[in-house]
Amino acid sequence: EGGIVPGCGCSQELVQEIVRELNLRKDGRGKVAQMRQQRFMLEKLSKLAVQVPLLLTHFGAAYPPDEATLRRIFGANAPPMRPLAEVGCIERMPEFQPSAYDVTCCLQSLCCTSRSLELAQDEAILTTKQSITGTVVTSRVPYANIQSVDSKNVCGCLALLEAGELTKPPGQAEGQPMQPGCGCDAGLVERIRADLQARVDVRGNMGQIKQLEKMMTKFGDFAAELPLILDKVGADTSYPPSQQTMNAVYGAQGPEISPPSEMPHEMPSQNFPTRSFNVRNECQNLCGFIGTCGIAGCLKHEI
């Protein structure tokens, strides 16, 4: 439904070629590539974070400097001076081993259909196979595209899993939640949810935000350390540098340097305490309770 069906619908080689090309571009230019690029940059910054303090020691620059040196170099806008033990700390991104789950529902088995979920390094792969027709549908969704991972209990005993774009692709009105086995295996659903949620937290949008915050912290450390080294060797510590310094370094065709922004966004994303709200619709809850003679139980809806 909503897919691309070129030609008369039997051009399997063409479809596979299109899929390969799209996956190559997704891996090279999409959210997976962004995550890998951020990881690469953070690794390089972490390496520099260890090497720059070696220059401080080599040139004999005091760190942190005394108040007089701070005012002379930075004026009233002195950056924070973190302890060198924190500056050189390298935080490695958690690595996950690939895992696979059989998420075939018993009703799907009766129709000779199987469904499997593979959690790879950067994306979740949901594969549906129909044995009678030989149809194979593979959905590869980067963790950054999975906004939420929710396990639900229906009618007291049925357990199912919803995972954003993974179970409800864009353009489809109805989602297809994962309900493995007979639908009552809440333990398996919770294991899948926890495994998937851990990867979404590290490799998804939240993980990208945390990586950007770490990079901002590293840049802040460099902004505090490098002027101390420049001052120690007698170089110009002002920014933008004087025209004389620019000409001496770059010549007459030096780059144009804009003055720093008046209100730079130097602080990382603000942290907020966790809060919860009961947003249950009491009318819907009462109608469901009466309509099922109490079998459905009370609805729980929180944000």
PDB file of N, CA, C and O in Angstrom, residues 154-221:
ATOM      1  N   VAL A 154      -3.895  -4.668  26.552  1.00  0.00           N
ATOM      2  CA  VAL A 154      -5.264  -4.521  26.086  1.00  0.00           C
ATOM      3  C   VAL A 154      -6.106  -5.654  26.670  1.00  0.00           C
ATOM      4  O   VAL A 154      -5.678  -6.817  26.674  1.00  0.00           O
ATOM      5  N   CYS A 155      -7.273  -5.295  27.168  1.00  0.00           N
ATOM      6  CA  CYS A 155      -8.207  -6.285  27.730  1.00  0.00           C
ATOM      7  C   CYS A 155      -7.579  -7.087  28.869  1.00  0.00           C
ATOM      8  O   CYS A 155      -7.933  -8.256  29.081  1.00  0.00           O
ATOM      9  N   GLY A 156      -6.627  -6.502  29.524  1.00  0.00           N
ATOM     10  CA  GLY A 156      -6.062  -7.121  30.718  1.00  0.00           C
ATOM     11  C   GLY A 156      -4.950  -8.114  30.475  1.00  0.00           C
ATOM     12  O   GLY A 156      -4.078  -8.279  31.316  1.00  0.00           O
ATOM     13  N   CYS A 157      -4.943  -8.819  29.317  1.00  0.00           N
ATOM     14  CA  CYS A 157      -3.936  -9.870  29.121  1.00  0.00           C
ATOM     15  C   CYS A 157      -3.153  -9.723  27.823  1.00  0.00           C
ATOM     16  O   CYS A 157      -2.044 -10.254  27.718  1.00  0.00           O
ATOM     17  N   LEU A 158      -3.688  -9.056  26.828  1.00  0.00           N
ATOM     18  CA  LEU A 158      -3.000  -8.926  25.553  1.00  0.00           C
ATOM     19  C   LEU A 158      -1.915  -7.860  25.651  1.00  0.00           C
ATOM     20  O   LEU A 158      -2.147  -6.768  26.183  1.00  0.00           O
ATOM     21  N   ALA A 159      -0.721  -8.160  25.136  1.00  0.00           N
ATOM     22  CA  ALA A 159       0.422  -7.240  25.182  1.00  0.00           C
ATOM     23  C   ALA A 159       0.892  -6.975  23.758  1.00  0.00           C
ATOM     24  O   ALA A 159       1.047  -7.905  22.961  1.00  0.00           O
ATOM     25  N   LEU A 160       1.109  -5.715  23.443  1.00  0.00           N
ATOM     26  CA  LEU A 160       1.593  -5.355  22.114  1.00  0.00           C
ATOM     27  C   LEU A 160       2.580  -4.204  22.229  1.00  0.00           C
ATOM     28  O   LEU A 160       2.649  -3.511  23.241  1.00  0.00           O
ATOM     29  N   LEU A 161       3.350  -4.015  21.158  1.00  0.00           N
ATOM     30  CA  LEU A 161       4.403  -3.006  21.137  1.00  0.00           C
ATOM     31  C   LEU A 161       4.208  -2.079  19.948  1.00  0.00           C
ATOM     32  O   LEU A 161       4.043  -2.535  18.820  1.00  0.00           O
ATOM     33  N   GLU A 162       4.241  -0.780  20.210  1.00  0.00           N
ATOM     34  CA  GLU A 162       4.199   0.233  19.163  1.00  0.00           C
ATOM     35  C   GLU A 162       5.513   0.994  19.187  1.00  0.00           C
ATOM     36  O   GLU A 162       6.003   1.363  20.260  1.00  0.00           O
ATOM     37  N   ALA A 163       6.090   1.222  17.996  1.00  0.00           N
ATOM     38  CA  ALA A 163       7.409   1.856  17.909  1.00  0.00           C
ATOM     39  C   ALA A 163       7.440   2.862  16.780  1.00  0.00           C
ATOM     40  O   ALA A 163       8.208   2.721  15.825  1.00  0.00           O
ATOM     41  N   GLY A 164       6.605   3.873  16.858  1.00  0.00           N
ATOM     42  CA  GLY A 164       6.642   4.972  15.920  1.00  0.00           C
ATOM     43  C   GLY A 164       6.607   4.532  14.466  1.00  0.00           C
ATOM     44  O   GLY A 164       5.751   3.748  14.042  1.00  0.00           O
ATOM     45  N   GLU A 165       7.557   5.028  13.693  1.00  0.00           N
ATOM     46  CA  GLU A 165       7.597   4.769  12.256  1.00  0.00           C
ATOM     47  C   GLU A 165       7.856   3.297  11.948  1.00  0.00           C
ATOM     48  O   GLU A 165       7.553   2.832  10.851  1.00  0.00           O
ATOM     49  N   LEU A 166       8.396   2.554  12.896  1.00  0.00           N
ATOM     50  CA  LEU A 166       8.685   1.138  12.656  1.00  0.00           C
ATOM     51  C   LEU A 166       7.403   0.337  12.510  1.00  0.00           C
ATOM     52  O   LEU A 166       7.314  -0.570  11.668  1.00  0.00           O
ATOM     53  N   THR A 167       6.398   0.630  13.325  1.00  0.00           N
ATOM     54  CA  THR A 167       5.135  -0.109  13.274  1.00  0.00           C
ATOM     55  C   THR A 167       4.024   0.659  12.561  1.00  0.00           C
ATOM     56  O   THR A 167       2.974   0.090  12.285  1.00  0.00           O
ATOM     57  N   LYS A 168       4.260   1.947  12.286  1.00  0.00           N
ATOM     58  CA  LYS A 168       3.292   2.731  11.527  1.00  0.00           C
ATOM     59  C   LYS A 168       4.038   3.594  10.525  1.00  0.00           C
ATOM     60  O   LYS A 168       4.346   4.761  10.788  1.00  0.00           O
ATOM     61  N   PRO A 169       4.381   3.028   9.360  1.00  0.00           N
ATOM     62  CA  PRO A 169       5.139   3.789   8.358  1.00  0.00           C
ATOM     63  C   PRO A 169       4.373   5.021   7.901  1.00  0.00           C
ATOM     64  O   PRO A 169       3.142   5.053   7.959  1.00  0.00           O
ATOM     65  N   PRO A 170       5.089   6.054   7.456  1.00  0.00           N
ATOM     66  CA  PRO A 170       4.425   7.257   6.960  1.00  0.00           C
ATOM     67  C   PRO A 170       3.484   6.937   5.803  1.00  0.00           C
ATOM     68  O   PRO A 170       3.805   6.134   4.928  1.00  0.00           O
ATOM     69  N   GLY A 171       2.302   7.562   5.816  1.00  0.00           N
ATOM     70  CA  GLY A 171       1.331   7.349   4.757  1.00  0.00           C
ATOM     71  C   GLY A 171       0.311   6.287   5.046  1.00  0.00           C
ATOM     72  O   GLY A 171      -0.691   6.170   4.334  1.00  0.00           O
ATOM     73  N   GLN A 172       0.529   5.481   6.098  1.00  0.00           N
ATOM     74  CA  GLN A 172      -0.436   4.441   6.449  1.00  0.00           C
ATOM     75  C   GLN A 172      -1.357   4.950   7.552  1.00  0.00           C
ATOM     76  O   GLN A 172      -0.903   5.474   8.568  1.00  0.00           O
ATOM     77  N   ALA A 173      -2.655   4.781   7.337  1.00  0.00           N
ATOM     78  CA  ALA A 173      -3.626   5.264   8.318  1.00  0.00           C
ATOM     79  C   ALA A 173      -3.598   4.434   9.595  1.00  0.00           C
ATOM     80  O   ALA A 173      -3.752   4.958  10.698  1.00  0.00           O
ATOM     81  N   GLU A 174      -3.406   3.134   9.461  1.00  0.00           N
ATOM     82  CA  GLU A 174      -3.403   2.239  10.611  1.00  0.00           C
ATOM     83  C   GLU A 174      -2.020   1.619  10.795  1.00  0.00           C
ATOM     84  O   GLU A 174      -1.379   1.229   9.824  1.00  0.00           O
ATOM     85  N   GLY A 175      -1.592   1.553  12.033  1.00  0.00           N
ATOM     86  CA  GLY A 175      -0.319   0.918  12.331  1.00  0.00           C
ATOM     87  C   GLY A 175      -0.458  -0.580  12.478  1.00  0.00           C
ATOM     88  O   GLY A 175      -1.569  -1.122  12.524  1.00  0.00           O
ATOM     89  N   GLN A 176       0.660  -1.273  12.527  1.00  0.00           N
ATOM     90  CA  GLN A 176       0.692  -2.717  12.726  1.00  0.00           C
ATOM     91  C   GLN A 176       1.588  -3.026  13.915  1.00  0.00           C
ATOM     92  O   GLN A 176       2.769  -3.345  13.756  1.00  0.00           O
ATOM     93  N   PRO A 177       1.055  -2.889  15.132  1.00  0.00           N
ATOM     94  CA  PRO A 177       1.877  -3.133  16.327  1.00  0.00           C
ATOM     95  C   PRO A 177       2.372  -4.573  16.381  1.00  0.00           C
ATOM     96  O   PRO A 177       1.754  -5.480  15.810  1.00  0.00           O
ATOM     97  N   MET A 178       3.476  -4.761  17.048  1.00  0.00           N
ATOM     98  CA  MET A 178       4.037  -6.105  17.209  1.00  0.00           C
ATOM     99  C   MET A 178       3.363  -6.805  18.378  1.00  0.00           C
ATOM    100  O   MET A 178       3.304  -6.257  19.480  1.00  0.00           O
ATOM    101  N   GLN A 179       2.868  -8.006  18.109  1.00  0.00           N
ATOM    102  CA  GLN A 179       2.152  -8.786  19.121  1.00  0.00           C
ATOM    103  C   GLN A 179       2.592 -10.240  18.990  1.00  0.00           C
ATOM    104  O   GLN A 179       1.895 -11.078  18.432  1.00  0.00           O
ATOM    105  N   PRO A 180       3.791 -10.561  19.489  1.00  0.00           N
ATOM    106  CA  PRO A 180       4.363 -11.887  19.239  1.00  0.00           C
ATOM    107  C   PRO A 180       3.586 -13.004  19.913  1.00  0.00           C
ATOM    108  O   PRO A 180       2.939 -12.812  20.950  1.00  0.00           O
ATOM    109  N   GLY A 181       3.677 -14.173  19.303  1.00  0.00           N
ATOM    110  CA  GLY A 181       3.058 -15.360  19.878  1.00  0.00           C
ATOM    111  C   GLY A 181       1.551 -15.265  19.924  1.00  0.00           C
ATOM    112  O   GLY A 181       0.900 -14.788  19.005  1.00  0.00           O
ATOM    113  N   CYS A 182       0.976 -15.732  21.042  1.00  0.00           N
ATOM    114  CA  CYS A 182      -0.479 -15.700  21.202  1.00  0.00           C
ATOM    115  C   CYS A 182      -0.970 -14.334  21.640  1.00  0.00           C
ATOM    116  O   CYS A 182      -2.172 -14.135  21.828  1.00  0.00           O
ATOM    117  N   GLY A 183      -0.035 -13.382  21.821  1.00  0.00           N
ATOM    118  CA  GLY A 183      -0.415 -12.018  22.179  1.00  0.00           C
ATOM    119  C   GLY A 183      -0.432 -11.748  23.661  1.00  0.00           C
ATOM    120  O   GLY A 183      -0.748 -10.621  24.068  1.00  0.00           O
ATOM    121  N   CYS A 184      -0.099 -12.735  24.465  1.00  0.00           N
ATOM    122  CA  CYS A 184      -0.153 -12.564  25.921  1.00  0.00           C
ATOM    123  C   CYS A 184       1.225 -12.603  26.578  1.00  0.00           C
ATOM    124  O   CYS A 184       1.319 -12.636  27.805  1.00  0.00           O
ATOM    125  N   ASP A 185       2.282 -12.631  25.763  1.00  0.00           N
ATOM    126  CA  ASP A 185       3.641 -12.728  26.313  1.00  0.00           C
ATOM    127  C   ASP A 185       4.150 -11.328  26.662  1.00  0.00           C
ATOM    128  O   ASP A 185       4.950 -10.732  25.933  1.00  0.00           O
ATOM    129  N   ALA A 186       3.695 -10.812  27.804  1.00  0.00           N
ATOM    130  CA  ALA A 186       4.083  -9.458  28.211  1.00  0.00           C
ATOM    131  C   ALA A 186       5.581  -9.379  28.521  1.00  0.00           C
ATOM    132  O   ALA A 186       6.207  -8.333  28.316  1.00  0.00           O
ATOM    133  N   GLY A 187       6.160 -10.487  28.995  1.00  0.00           N
ATOM    134  CA  GLY A 187       7.596 -10.495  29.305  1.00  0.00           C
ATOM    135  C   GLY A 187       8.441 -10.288  28.055  1.00  0.00           C
ATOM    136  O   GLY A 187       9.399  -9.504  28.063  1.00  0.00           O
ATOM    137  N   LEU A 188       8.101 -10.977  26.965  1.00  0.00           N
ATOM    138  CA  LEU A 188       8.837 -10.821  25.713  1.00  0.00           C
ATOM    139  C   LEU A 188       8.654  -9.413  25.156  1.00  0.00           C
ATOM    140  O   LEU A 188       9.616  -8.793  24.683  1.00  0.00           O
ATOM    141  N   VAL A 189       7.438  -8.901  25.206  1.00  0.00           N
ATOM    142  CA  VAL A 189       7.182  -7.543  24.719  1.00  0.00           C
ATOM    143  C   VAL A 189       8.012  -6.533  25.496  1.00  0.00           C
ATOM    144  O   VAL A 189       8.594  -5.603  24.924  1.00  0.00           O
ATOM    145  N   GLU A 190       8.106  -6.720  26.802  1.00  0.00           N
ATOM    146  CA  GLU A 190       8.889  -5.781  27.615  1.00  0.00           C
ATOM    147  C   GLU A 190      10.377  -5.890  27.312  1.00  0.00           C
ATOM    148  O   GLU A 190      11.083  -4.872  27.278  1.00  0.00           O
ATOM    149  N   ARG A 191      10.886  -7.103  27.047  1.00  0.00           N
ATOM    150  CA  ARG A 191      12.295  -7.262  26.684  1.00  0.00           C
ATOM    151  C   ARG A 191      12.603  -6.551  25.371  1.00  0.00           C
ATOM    152  O   ARG A 191      13.635  -5.877  25.230  1.00  0.00           O
ATOM    153  N   ILE A 192      11.709  -6.725  24.398  1.00  0.00           N
ATOM    154  CA  ILE A 192      11.909  -6.049  23.111  1.00  0.00           C
ATOM    155  C   ILE A 192      11.850  -4.537  23.305  1.00  0.00           C
ATOM    156  O   ILE A 192      12.669  -3.787  22.754  1.00  0.00           O
ATOM    157  N   ARG A 193      10.883  -4.077  24.090  1.00  0.00           N
ATOM    158  CA  ARG A 193      10.745  -2.633  24.321  1.00  0.00           C
ATOM    159  C   ARG A 193      11.999  -2.068  24.965  1.00  0.00           C
ATOM    160  O   ARG A 193      12.519  -1.023  24.543  1.00  0.00           O
ATOM    161  N   ALA A 194      12.523  -2.746  26.017  1.00  0.00           N
ATOM    162  CA  ALA A 194      13.703  -2.250  26.716  1.00  0.00           C
ATOM    163  C   ALA A 194      14.928  -2.241  25.799  1.00  0.00           C
ATOM    164  O   ALA A 194      15.717  -1.289  25.807  1.00  0.00           O
ATOM    165  N   ASP A 195      15.087  -3.290  25.005  1.00  0.00           N
ATOM    166  CA  ASP A 195      16.225  -3.377  24.086  1.00  0.00           C
ATOM    167  C   ASP A 195      16.147  -2.279  23.023  1.00  0.00           C
ATOM    168  O   ASP A 195      17.137  -1.585  22.730  1.00  0.00           O
ATOM    169  N   LEU A 196      14.971  -2.103  22.448  1.00  0.00           N
ATOM    170  CA  LEU A 196      14.794  -1.075  21.423  1.00  0.00           C
ATOM    171  C   LEU A 196      14.922   0.324  22.011  1.00  0.00           C
ATOM    172  O   LEU A 196      15.549   1.208  21.418  1.00  0.00           O
ATOM    173  N   GLN A 197      14.357   0.540  23.196  1.00  0.00           N
ATOM    174  CA  GLN A 197      14.414   1.866  23.818  1.00  0.00           C
ATOM    175  C   GLN A 197      15.850   2.260  24.142  1.00  0.00           C
ATOM    176  O   GLN A 197      16.234   3.426  23.975  1.00  0.00           O
ATOM    177  N   ALA A 198      16.661   1.300  24.594  1.00  0.00           N
ATOM    178  CA  ALA A 198      18.064   1.604  24.902  1.00  0.00           C
ATOM    179  C   ALA A 198      18.803   2.081  23.657  1.00  0.00           C
ATOM    180  O   ALA A 198      19.620   3.018  23.725  1.00  0.00           O
ATOM    181  N   ARG A 199      18.518   1.482  22.516  1.00  0.00           N
ATOM    182  CA  ARG A 199      19.177   1.887  21.271  1.00  0.00           C
ATOM    183  C   ARG A 199      18.653   3.242  20.785  1.00  0.00           C
ATOM    184  O   ARG A 199      19.425   4.054  20.272  1.00  0.00           O
ATOM    185  N   VAL A 200      17.352   3.468  20.945  1.00  0.00           N
ATOM    186  CA  VAL A 200      16.790   4.759  20.548  1.00  0.00           C
ATOM    187  C   VAL A 200      17.381   5.886  21.393  1.00  0.00           C
ATOM    188  O   VAL A 200      17.676   6.975  20.888  1.00  0.00           O
ATOM    189  N   ASP A 201      17.573   5.633  22.693  1.00  0.00           N
ATOM    190  CA  ASP A 201      18.129   6.666  23.582  1.00  0.00           C
ATOM    191  C   ASP A 201      19.553   7.038  23.191  1.00  0.00           C
ATOM    192  O   ASP A 201      19.954   8.197  23.326  1.00  0.00           O
ATOM    193  N   VAL A 202      20.337   6.061  22.703  1.00  0.00           N
ATOM    194  CA  VAL A 202      21.746   6.308  22.385  1.00  0.00           C
ATOM    195  C   VAL A 202      21.927   6.711  20.928  1.00  0.00           C
ATOM    196  O   VAL A 202      22.703   7.624  20.614  1.00  0.00           O
ATOM    197  N   ARG A 203      21.211   6.059  20.011  1.00  0.00           N
ATOM    198  CA  ARG A 203      21.398   6.282  18.575  1.00  0.00           C
ATOM    199  C   ARG A 203      20.329   7.171  17.953  1.00  0.00           C
ATOM    200  O   ARG A 203      20.440   7.519  16.778  1.00  0.00           O
ATOM    201  N   GLY A 204      19.322   7.536  18.704  1.00  0.00           N
ATOM    202  CA  GLY A 204      18.240   8.342  18.165  1.00  0.00           C
ATOM    203  C   GLY A 204      18.472   9.822  18.358  1.00  0.00           C
ATOM    204  O   GLY A 204      19.593  10.297  18.562  1.00  0.00           O
ATOM    205  N   ASN A 205      17.380  10.591  18.302  1.00  0.00           N
ATOM    206  CA  ASN A 205      17.481  12.042  18.407  1.00  0.00           C
ATOM    207  C   ASN A 205      18.056  12.480  19.746  1.00  0.00           C
ATOM    208  O   ASN A 205      18.838  13.437  19.819  1.00  0.00           O
ATOM    209  N   MET A 206      17.668  11.791  20.826  1.00  0.00           N
ATOM    210  CA  MET A 206      18.202  12.148  22.132  1.00  0.00           C
ATOM    211  C   MET A 206      19.708  11.916  22.189  1.00  0.00           C
ATOM    212  O   MET A 206      20.450  12.725  22.764  1.00  0.00           O
ATOM    213  N   GLY A 207      20.159  10.832  21.587  1.00  0.00           N
ATOM    214  CA  GLY A 207      21.591  10.576  21.548  1.00  0.00           C
ATOM    215  C   GLY A 207      22.338  11.639  20.764  1.00  0.00           C
ATOM    216  O   GLY A 207      23.444  12.046  21.138  1.00  0.00           O
ATOM    217  N   GLN A 208      21.744  12.126  19.662  1.00  0.00           N
ATOM    218  CA  GLN A 208      22.380  13.182  18.880  1.00  0.00           C
ATOM    219  C   GLN A 208      22.482  14.470  19.683  1.00  0.00           C
ATOM    220  O   GLN A 208      23.500  15.167  19.635  1.00  0.00           O
ATOM    221  N   ILE A 209      21.439  14.793  20.446  1.00  0.00           N
ATOM    222  CA  ILE A 209      21.476  15.999  21.285  1.00  0.00           C
ATOM    223  C   ILE A 209      22.578  15.891  22.327  1.00  0.00           C
ATOM    224  O   ILE A 209      23.332  16.846  22.576  1.00  0.00           O
ATOM    225  N   LYS A 210      22.698  14.721  22.943  1.00  0.00           N
ATOM    226  CA  LYS A 210      23.733  14.535  23.966  1.00  0.00           C
ATOM    227  C   LYS A 210      25.132  14.635  23.355  1.00  0.00           C
ATOM    228  O   LYS A 210      26.048  15.183  23.991  1.00  0.00           O
ATOM    229  N   GLN A 211      25.302  14.098  22.142  1.00  0.00           N
ATOM    230  CA  GLN A 211      26.607  14.215  21.488  1.00  0.00           C
ATOM    231  C   GLN A 211      26.935  15.667  21.177  1.00  0.00           C
ATOM    232  O   GLN A 211      28.076  16.121  21.350  1.00  0.00           O
ATOM    233  N   LEU A 212      25.950  16.440  20.709  1.00  0.00           N
ATOM    234  CA  LEU A 212      26.172  17.855  20.434  1.00  0.00           C
ATOM    235  C   LEU A 212      26.530  18.612  21.708  1.00  0.00           C
ATOM    236  O   LEU A 212      27.383  19.502  21.692  1.00  0.00           O
ATOM    237  N   GLU A 213      25.896  18.266  22.820  1.00  0.00           N
ATOM    238  CA  GLU A 213      26.218  18.919  24.088  1.00  0.00           C
ATOM    239  C   GLU A 213      27.649  18.610  24.511  1.00  0.00           C
ATOM    240  O   GLU A 213      28.363  19.486  25.022  1.00  0.00           O
ATOM    241  N   LYS A 214      28.080  17.373  24.294  1.00  0.00           N
ATOM    242  CA  LYS A 214      29.461  17.022  24.629  1.00  0.00           C
ATOM    243  C   LYS A 214      30.442  17.790  23.760  1.00  0.00           C
ATOM    244  O   LYS A 214      31.485  18.257  24.246  1.00  0.00           O
ATOM    245  N   MET A 215      30.110  17.946  22.464  1.00  0.00           N
ATOM    246  CA  MET A 215      30.990  18.705  21.575  1.00  0.00           C
ATOM    247  C   MET A 215      31.045  20.174  21.985  1.00  0.00           C
ATOM    248  O   MET A 215      32.109  20.805  21.953  1.00  0.00           O
ATOM    249  N   MET A 216      29.909  20.733  22.394  1.00  0.00           N
ATOM    250  CA  MET A 216      29.896  22.115  22.858  1.00  0.00           C
ATOM    251  C   MET A 216      30.775  22.286  24.089  1.00  0.00           C
ATOM    252  O   MET A 216      31.488  23.280  24.241  1.00  0.00           O
ATOM    253  N   THR A 217      30.743  21.307  24.975  1.00  0.00           N
ATOM    254  CA  THR A 217      31.582  21.370  26.166  1.00  0.00           C
ATOM    255  C   THR A 217      33.059  21.327  25.795  1.00  0.00           C
ATOM    256  O   THR A 217      33.874  22.070  26.366  1.00  0.00           O
ATOM    257  N   LYS A 218      33.406  20.469  24.823  1.00  0.00           N
ATOM    258  CA  LYS A 218      34.802  20.391  24.382  1.00  0.00           C
ATOM    259  C   LYS A 218      35.253  21.711  23.763  1.00  0.00           C
ATOM    260  O   LYS A 218      36.358  22.194  24.041  1.00  0.00           O
ATOM    261  N   PHE A 219      34.412  22.313  22.929  1.00  0.00           N
ATOM    262  CA  PHE A 219      34.759  23.602  22.331  1.00  0.00           C
ATOM    263  C   PHE A 219      34.932  24.672  23.407  1.00  0.00           C
ATOM    264  O   PHE A 219      35.801  25.541  23.292  1.00  0.00           O
ATOM    265  N   GLY A 220      34.102  24.614  24.442  1.00  0.00           N
ATOM    266  CA  GLY A 220      34.254  25.558  25.546  1.00  0.00           C
ATOM    267  C   GLY A 220      35.584  25.404  26.260  1.00  0.00           C
ATOM    268  O   GLY A 220      36.208  26.399  26.663  1.00  0.00           O
ATOM    269  N   ASP A 221      36.036  24.157  26.404  1.00  0.00           N
ATOM    270  CA  ASP A 221      37.350  23.923  27.022  1.00  0.00           C
ATOM    271  C   ASP A 221      38.466  24.515  26.167  1.00  0.00           C
ATOM    272  O   ASP A 221      39.406  25.139  26.687  1.00  0.00           O
TER     273      ASP A 221
END
